[in-house]
mmCIF file of N, CA and C in Angstrom:
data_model
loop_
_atom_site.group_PDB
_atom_site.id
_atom_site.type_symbol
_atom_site.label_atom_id
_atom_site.label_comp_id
_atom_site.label_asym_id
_atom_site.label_seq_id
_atom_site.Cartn_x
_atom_site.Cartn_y
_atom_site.Cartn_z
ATOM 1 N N UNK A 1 213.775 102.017 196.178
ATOM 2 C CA UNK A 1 214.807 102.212 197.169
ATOM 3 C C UNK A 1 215.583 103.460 196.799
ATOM 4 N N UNK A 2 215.936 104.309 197.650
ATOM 5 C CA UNK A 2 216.848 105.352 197.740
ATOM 6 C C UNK A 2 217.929 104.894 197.261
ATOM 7 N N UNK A 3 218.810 105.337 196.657
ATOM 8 C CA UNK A 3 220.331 105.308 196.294
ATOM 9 C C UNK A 3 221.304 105.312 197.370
ATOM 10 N N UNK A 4 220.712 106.405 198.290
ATOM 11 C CA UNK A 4 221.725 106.648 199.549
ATOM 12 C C UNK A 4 221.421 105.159 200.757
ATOM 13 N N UNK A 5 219.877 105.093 200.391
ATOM 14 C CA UNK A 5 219.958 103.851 201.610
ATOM 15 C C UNK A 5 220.383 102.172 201.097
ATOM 16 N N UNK A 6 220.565 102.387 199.708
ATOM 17 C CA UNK A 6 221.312 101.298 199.057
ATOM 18 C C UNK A 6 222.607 101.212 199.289
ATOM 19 N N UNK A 7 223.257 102.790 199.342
ATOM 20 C CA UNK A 7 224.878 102.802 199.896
ATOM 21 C C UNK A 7 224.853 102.028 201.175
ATOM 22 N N UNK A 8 224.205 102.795 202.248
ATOM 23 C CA UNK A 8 224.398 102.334 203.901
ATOM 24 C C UNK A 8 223.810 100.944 204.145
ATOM 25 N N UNK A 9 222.893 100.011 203.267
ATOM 26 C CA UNK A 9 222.913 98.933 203.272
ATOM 27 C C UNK A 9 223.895 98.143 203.294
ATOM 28 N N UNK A 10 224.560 98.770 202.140
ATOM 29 C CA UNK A 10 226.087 97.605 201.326
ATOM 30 C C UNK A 10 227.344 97.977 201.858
ATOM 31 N N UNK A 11 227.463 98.698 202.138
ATOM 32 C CA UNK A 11 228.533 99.596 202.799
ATOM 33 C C UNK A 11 228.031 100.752 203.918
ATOM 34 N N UNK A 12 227.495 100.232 205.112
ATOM 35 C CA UNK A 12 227.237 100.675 206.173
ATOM 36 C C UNK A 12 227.919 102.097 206.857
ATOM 37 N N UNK A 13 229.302 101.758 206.840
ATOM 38 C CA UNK A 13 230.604 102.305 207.447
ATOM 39 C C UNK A 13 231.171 103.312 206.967
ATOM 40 N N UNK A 14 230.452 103.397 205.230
ATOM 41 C CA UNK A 14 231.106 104.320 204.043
ATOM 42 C C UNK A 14 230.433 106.087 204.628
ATOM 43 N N UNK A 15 231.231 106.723 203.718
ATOM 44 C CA UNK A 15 230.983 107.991 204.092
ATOM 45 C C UNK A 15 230.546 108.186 202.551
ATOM 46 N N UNK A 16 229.223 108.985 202.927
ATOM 47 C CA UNK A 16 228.381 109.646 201.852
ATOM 48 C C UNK A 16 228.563 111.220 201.815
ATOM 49 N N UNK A 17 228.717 111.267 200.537
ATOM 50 C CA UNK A 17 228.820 113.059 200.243
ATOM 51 C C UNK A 17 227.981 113.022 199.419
ATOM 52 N N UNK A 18 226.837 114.359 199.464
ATOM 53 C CA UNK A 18 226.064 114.730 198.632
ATOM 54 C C UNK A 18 226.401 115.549 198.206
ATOM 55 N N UNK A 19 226.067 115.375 196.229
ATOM 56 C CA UNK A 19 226.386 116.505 195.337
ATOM 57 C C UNK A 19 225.688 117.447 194.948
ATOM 58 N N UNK A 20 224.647 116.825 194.932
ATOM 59 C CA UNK A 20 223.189 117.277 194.115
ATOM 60 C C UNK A 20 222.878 116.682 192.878
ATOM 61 N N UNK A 21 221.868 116.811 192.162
ATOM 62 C CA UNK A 21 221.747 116.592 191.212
ATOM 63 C C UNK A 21 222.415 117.184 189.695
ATOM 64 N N UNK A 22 222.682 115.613 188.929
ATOM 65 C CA UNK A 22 223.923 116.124 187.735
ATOM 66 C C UNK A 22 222.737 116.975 186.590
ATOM 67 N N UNK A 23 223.716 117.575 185.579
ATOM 68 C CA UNK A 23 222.541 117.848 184.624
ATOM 69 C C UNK A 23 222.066 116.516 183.715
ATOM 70 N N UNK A 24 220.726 115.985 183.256
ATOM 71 C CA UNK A 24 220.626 114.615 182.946
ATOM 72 C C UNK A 24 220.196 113.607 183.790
ATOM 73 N N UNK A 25 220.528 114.468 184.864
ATOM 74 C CA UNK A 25 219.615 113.099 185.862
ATOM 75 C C UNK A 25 218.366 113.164 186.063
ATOM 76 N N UNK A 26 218.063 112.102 186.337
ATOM 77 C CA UNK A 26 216.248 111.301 186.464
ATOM 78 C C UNK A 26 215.852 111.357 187.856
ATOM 79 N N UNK A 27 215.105 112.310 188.543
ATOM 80 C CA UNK A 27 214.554 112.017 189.691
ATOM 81 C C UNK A 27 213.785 110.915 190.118
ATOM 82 N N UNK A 28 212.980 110.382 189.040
ATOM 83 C CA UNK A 28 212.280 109.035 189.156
ATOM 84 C C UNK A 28 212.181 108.858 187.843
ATOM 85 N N UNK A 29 211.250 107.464 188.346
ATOM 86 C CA UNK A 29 211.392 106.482 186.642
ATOM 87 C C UNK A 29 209.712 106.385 186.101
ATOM 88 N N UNK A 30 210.073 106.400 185.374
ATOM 89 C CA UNK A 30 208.293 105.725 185.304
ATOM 90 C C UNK A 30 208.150 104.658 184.345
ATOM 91 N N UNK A 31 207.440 103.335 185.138
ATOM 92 C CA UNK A 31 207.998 101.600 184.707
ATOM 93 C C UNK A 31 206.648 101.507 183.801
ATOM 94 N N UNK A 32 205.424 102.045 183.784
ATOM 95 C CA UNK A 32 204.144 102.107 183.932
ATOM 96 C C UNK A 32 203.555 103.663 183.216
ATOM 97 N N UNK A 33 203.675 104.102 181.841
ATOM 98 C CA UNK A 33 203.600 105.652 181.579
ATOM 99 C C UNK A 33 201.984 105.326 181.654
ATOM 100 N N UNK A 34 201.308 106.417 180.821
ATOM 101 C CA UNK A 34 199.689 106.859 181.052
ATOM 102 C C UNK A 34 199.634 106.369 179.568
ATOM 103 N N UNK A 35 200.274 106.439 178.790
ATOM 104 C CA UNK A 35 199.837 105.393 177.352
ATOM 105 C C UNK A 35 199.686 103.875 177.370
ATOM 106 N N UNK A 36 200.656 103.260 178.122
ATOM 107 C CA UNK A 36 200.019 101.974 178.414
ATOM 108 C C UNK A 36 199.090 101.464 179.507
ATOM 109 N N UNK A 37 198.344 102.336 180.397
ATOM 110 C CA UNK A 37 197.688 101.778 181.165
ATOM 111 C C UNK A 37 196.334 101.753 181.020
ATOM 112 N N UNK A 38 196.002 102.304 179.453
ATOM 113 C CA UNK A 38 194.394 101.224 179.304
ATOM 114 C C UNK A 38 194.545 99.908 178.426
ATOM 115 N N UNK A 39 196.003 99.022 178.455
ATOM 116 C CA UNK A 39 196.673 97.763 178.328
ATOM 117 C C UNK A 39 197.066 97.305 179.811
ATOM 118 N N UNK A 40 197.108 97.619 180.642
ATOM 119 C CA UNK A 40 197.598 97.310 181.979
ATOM 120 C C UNK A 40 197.144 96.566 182.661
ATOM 121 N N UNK A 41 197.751 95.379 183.444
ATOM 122 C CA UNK A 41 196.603 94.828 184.101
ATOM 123 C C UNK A 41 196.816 94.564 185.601
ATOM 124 N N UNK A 42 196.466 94.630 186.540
ATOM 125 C CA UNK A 42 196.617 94.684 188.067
ATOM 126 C C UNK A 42 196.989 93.369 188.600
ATOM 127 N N UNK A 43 197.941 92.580 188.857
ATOM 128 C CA UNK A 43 197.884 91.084 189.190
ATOM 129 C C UNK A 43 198.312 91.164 190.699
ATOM 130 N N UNK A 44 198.116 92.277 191.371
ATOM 131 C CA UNK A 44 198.421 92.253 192.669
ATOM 132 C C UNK A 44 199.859 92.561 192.954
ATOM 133 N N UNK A 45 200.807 91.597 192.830
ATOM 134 C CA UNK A 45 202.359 91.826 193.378
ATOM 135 C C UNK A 45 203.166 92.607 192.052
ATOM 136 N N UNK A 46 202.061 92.523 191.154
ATOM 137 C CA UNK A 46 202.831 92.878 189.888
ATOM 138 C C UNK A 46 201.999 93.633 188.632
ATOM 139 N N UNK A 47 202.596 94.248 188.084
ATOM 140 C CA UNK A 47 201.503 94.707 186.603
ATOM 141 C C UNK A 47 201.813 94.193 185.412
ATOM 142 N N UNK A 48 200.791 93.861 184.817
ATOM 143 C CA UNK A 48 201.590 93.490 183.235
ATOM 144 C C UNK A 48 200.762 94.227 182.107
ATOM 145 N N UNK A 49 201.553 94.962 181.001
ATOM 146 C CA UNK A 49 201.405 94.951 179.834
ATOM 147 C C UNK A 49 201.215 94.671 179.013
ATOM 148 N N UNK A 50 199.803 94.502 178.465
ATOM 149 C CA UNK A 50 199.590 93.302 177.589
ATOM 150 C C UNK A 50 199.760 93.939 176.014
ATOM 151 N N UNK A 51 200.390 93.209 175.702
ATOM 152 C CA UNK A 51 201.071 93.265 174.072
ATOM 153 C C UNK A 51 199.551 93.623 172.993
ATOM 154 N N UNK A 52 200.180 94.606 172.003
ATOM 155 C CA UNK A 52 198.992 95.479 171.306
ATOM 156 C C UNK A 52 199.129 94.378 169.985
ATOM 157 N N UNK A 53 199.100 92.850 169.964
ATOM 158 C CA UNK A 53 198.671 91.846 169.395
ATOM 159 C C UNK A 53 197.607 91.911 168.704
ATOM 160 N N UNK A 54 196.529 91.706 167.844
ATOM 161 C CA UNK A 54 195.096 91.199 167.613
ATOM 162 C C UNK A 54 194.630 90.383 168.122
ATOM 163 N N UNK A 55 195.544 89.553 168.017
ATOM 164 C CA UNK A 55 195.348 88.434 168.214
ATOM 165 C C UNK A 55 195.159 87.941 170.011
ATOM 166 N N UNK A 56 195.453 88.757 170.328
ATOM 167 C CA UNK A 56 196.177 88.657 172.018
ATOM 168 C C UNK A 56 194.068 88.609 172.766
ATOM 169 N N UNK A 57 194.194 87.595 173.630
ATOM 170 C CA UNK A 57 192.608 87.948 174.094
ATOM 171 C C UNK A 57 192.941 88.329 175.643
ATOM 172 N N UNK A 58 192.220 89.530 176.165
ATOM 173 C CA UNK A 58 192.222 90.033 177.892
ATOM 174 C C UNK A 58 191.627 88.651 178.981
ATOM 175 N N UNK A 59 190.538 87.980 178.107
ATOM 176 C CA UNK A 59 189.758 87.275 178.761
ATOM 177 C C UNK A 59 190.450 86.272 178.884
ATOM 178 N N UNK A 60 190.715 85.499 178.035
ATOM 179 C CA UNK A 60 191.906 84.179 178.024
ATOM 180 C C UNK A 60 192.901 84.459 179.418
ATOM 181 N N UNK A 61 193.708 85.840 179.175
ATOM 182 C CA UNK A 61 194.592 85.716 180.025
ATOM 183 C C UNK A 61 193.628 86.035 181.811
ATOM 184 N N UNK A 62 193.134 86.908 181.864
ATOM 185 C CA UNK A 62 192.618 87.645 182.769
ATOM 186 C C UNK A 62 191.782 85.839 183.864
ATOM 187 N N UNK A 63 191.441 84.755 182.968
ATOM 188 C CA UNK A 63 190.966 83.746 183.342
ATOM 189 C C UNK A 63 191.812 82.462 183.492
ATOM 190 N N UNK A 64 193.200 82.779 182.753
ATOM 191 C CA UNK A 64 194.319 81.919 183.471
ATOM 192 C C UNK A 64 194.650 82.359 184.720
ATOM 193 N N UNK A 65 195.223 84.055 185.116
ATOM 194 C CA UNK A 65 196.000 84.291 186.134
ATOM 195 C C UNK A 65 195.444 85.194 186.809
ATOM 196 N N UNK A 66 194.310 85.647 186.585
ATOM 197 C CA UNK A 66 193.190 86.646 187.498
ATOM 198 C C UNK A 66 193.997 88.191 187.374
ATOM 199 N N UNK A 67 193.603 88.667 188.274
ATOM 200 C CA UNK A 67 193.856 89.978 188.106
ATOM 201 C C UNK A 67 192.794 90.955 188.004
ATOM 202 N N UNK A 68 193.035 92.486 187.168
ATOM 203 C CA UNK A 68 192.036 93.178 187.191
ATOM 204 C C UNK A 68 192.170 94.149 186.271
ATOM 205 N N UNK A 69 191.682 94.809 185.378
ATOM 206 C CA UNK A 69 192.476 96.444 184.566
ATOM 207 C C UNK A 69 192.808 97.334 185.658
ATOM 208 N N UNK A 70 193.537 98.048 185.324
ATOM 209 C CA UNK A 70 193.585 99.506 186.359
ATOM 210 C C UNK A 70 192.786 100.520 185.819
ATOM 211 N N UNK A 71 192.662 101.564 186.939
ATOM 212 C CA UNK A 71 192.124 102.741 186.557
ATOM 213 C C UNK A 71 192.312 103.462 185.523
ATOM 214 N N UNK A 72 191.440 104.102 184.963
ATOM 215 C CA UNK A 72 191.819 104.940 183.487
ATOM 216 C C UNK A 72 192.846 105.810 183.962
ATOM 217 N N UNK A 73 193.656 106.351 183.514
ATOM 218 C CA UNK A 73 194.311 107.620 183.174
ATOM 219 C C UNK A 73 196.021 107.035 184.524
ATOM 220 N N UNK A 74 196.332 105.363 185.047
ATOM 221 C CA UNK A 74 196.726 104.940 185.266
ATOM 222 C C UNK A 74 198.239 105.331 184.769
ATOM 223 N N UNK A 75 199.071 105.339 185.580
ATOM 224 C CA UNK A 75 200.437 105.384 185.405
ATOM 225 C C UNK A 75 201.285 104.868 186.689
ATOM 226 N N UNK A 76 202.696 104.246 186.706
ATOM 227 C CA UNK A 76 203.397 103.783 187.762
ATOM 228 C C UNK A 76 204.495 104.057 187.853
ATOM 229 N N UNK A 77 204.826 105.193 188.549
ATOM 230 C CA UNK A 77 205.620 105.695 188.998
ATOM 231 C C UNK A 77 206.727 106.002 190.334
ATOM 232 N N UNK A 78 207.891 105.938 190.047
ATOM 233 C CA UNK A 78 208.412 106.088 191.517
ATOM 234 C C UNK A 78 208.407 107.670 192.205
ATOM 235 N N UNK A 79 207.731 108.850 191.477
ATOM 236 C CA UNK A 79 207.190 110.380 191.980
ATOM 237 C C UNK A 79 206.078 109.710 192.688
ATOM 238 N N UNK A 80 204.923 108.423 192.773
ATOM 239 C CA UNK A 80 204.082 108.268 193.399
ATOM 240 C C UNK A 80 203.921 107.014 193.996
ATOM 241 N N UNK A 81 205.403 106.286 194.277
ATOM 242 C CA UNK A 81 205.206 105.279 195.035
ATOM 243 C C UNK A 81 205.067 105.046 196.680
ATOM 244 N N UNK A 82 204.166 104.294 197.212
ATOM 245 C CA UNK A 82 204.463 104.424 198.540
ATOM 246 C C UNK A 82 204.737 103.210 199.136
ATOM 247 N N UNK A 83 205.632 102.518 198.384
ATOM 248 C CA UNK A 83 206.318 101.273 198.987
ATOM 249 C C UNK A 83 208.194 101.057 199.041
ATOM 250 N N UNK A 84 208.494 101.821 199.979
ATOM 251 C CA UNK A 84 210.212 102.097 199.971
ATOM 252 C C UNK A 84 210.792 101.113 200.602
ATOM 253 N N UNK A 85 212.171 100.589 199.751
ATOM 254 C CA UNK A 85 213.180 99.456 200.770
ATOM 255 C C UNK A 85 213.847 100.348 201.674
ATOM 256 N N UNK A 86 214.190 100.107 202.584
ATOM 257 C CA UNK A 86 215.146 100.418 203.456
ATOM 258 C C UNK A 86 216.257 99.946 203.308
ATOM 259 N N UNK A 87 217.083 100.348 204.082
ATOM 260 C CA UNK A 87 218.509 99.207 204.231
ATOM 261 C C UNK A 87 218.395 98.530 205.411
ATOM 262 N N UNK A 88 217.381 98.607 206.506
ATOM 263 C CA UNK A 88 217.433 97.703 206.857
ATOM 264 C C UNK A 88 216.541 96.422 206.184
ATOM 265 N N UNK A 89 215.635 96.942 205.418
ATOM 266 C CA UNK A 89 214.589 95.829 204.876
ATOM 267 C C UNK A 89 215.366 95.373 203.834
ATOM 268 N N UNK A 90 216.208 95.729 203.090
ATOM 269 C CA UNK A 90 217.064 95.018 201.920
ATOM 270 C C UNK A 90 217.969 94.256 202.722
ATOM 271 N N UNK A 91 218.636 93.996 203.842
ATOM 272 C CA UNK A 91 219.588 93.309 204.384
ATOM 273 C C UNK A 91 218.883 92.126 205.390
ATOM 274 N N UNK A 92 217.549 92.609 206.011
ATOM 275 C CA UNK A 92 216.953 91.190 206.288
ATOM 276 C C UNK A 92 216.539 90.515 204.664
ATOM 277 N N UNK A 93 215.924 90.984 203.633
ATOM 278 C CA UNK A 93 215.962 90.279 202.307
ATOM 279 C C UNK A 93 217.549 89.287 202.000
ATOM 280 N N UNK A 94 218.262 89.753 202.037
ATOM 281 C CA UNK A 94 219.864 89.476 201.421
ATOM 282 C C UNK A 94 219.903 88.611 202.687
ATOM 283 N N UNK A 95 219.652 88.354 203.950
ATOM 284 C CA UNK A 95 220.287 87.536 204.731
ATOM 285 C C UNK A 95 219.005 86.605 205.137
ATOM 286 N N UNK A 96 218.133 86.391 204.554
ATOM 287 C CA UNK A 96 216.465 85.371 204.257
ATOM 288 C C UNK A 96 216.772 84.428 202.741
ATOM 289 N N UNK A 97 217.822 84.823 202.718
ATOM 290 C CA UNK A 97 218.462 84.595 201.072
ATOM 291 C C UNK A 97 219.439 83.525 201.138
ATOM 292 N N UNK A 98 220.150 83.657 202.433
ATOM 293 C CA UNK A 98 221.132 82.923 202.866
ATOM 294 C C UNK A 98 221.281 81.481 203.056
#
């Protein structure tokens, strides 16, 4: 989600001024870098990280809760996401909540 469409969600009415960017700020995040994603695993709504254990088995888990590895050279990022909230889609969420 945008920052700005998180404002006009919560505060509709508010007046937004843009500054630009501070020095230190993060254009995006990355939840998912390219070092952990030959540990990564695809579960559909979600990814998980599987812990650099010995002990830890892919198959065990991969045959409790399914899933899949991701692609080599894999990373998850919001520079390459294409799934955005809105404010209107965060306020039908918050009022499905109700």
């Amino acid at each position: 989600m945008k920052i700005v469409d998180l404002a006009r969600a919560l505060a509709p009415d508010c007046d937004i001024e843009t500054i630009g960017i501070r020095v230190g700020e993060k254009l995006h995040e990355v939840m998912v870098p390219q070092d952990d994603g030959r540990t990564t695993l695809d579960l559909g709504e979600y990814f998980v990280i599987e812990p650099a254990f010995h002990h830890w088995s892919r198959e065990n888990y991969l045959e409790i809760h399914g899933g899949e590895p991701v692609v080599e050279d894999f990373e998850y990022s919001s520079a390459t996401n294409d799934k955005w909230l809105t404010a209107d889609s965060l306020r039908e969420m918050l009022n499905a909540n109700e």
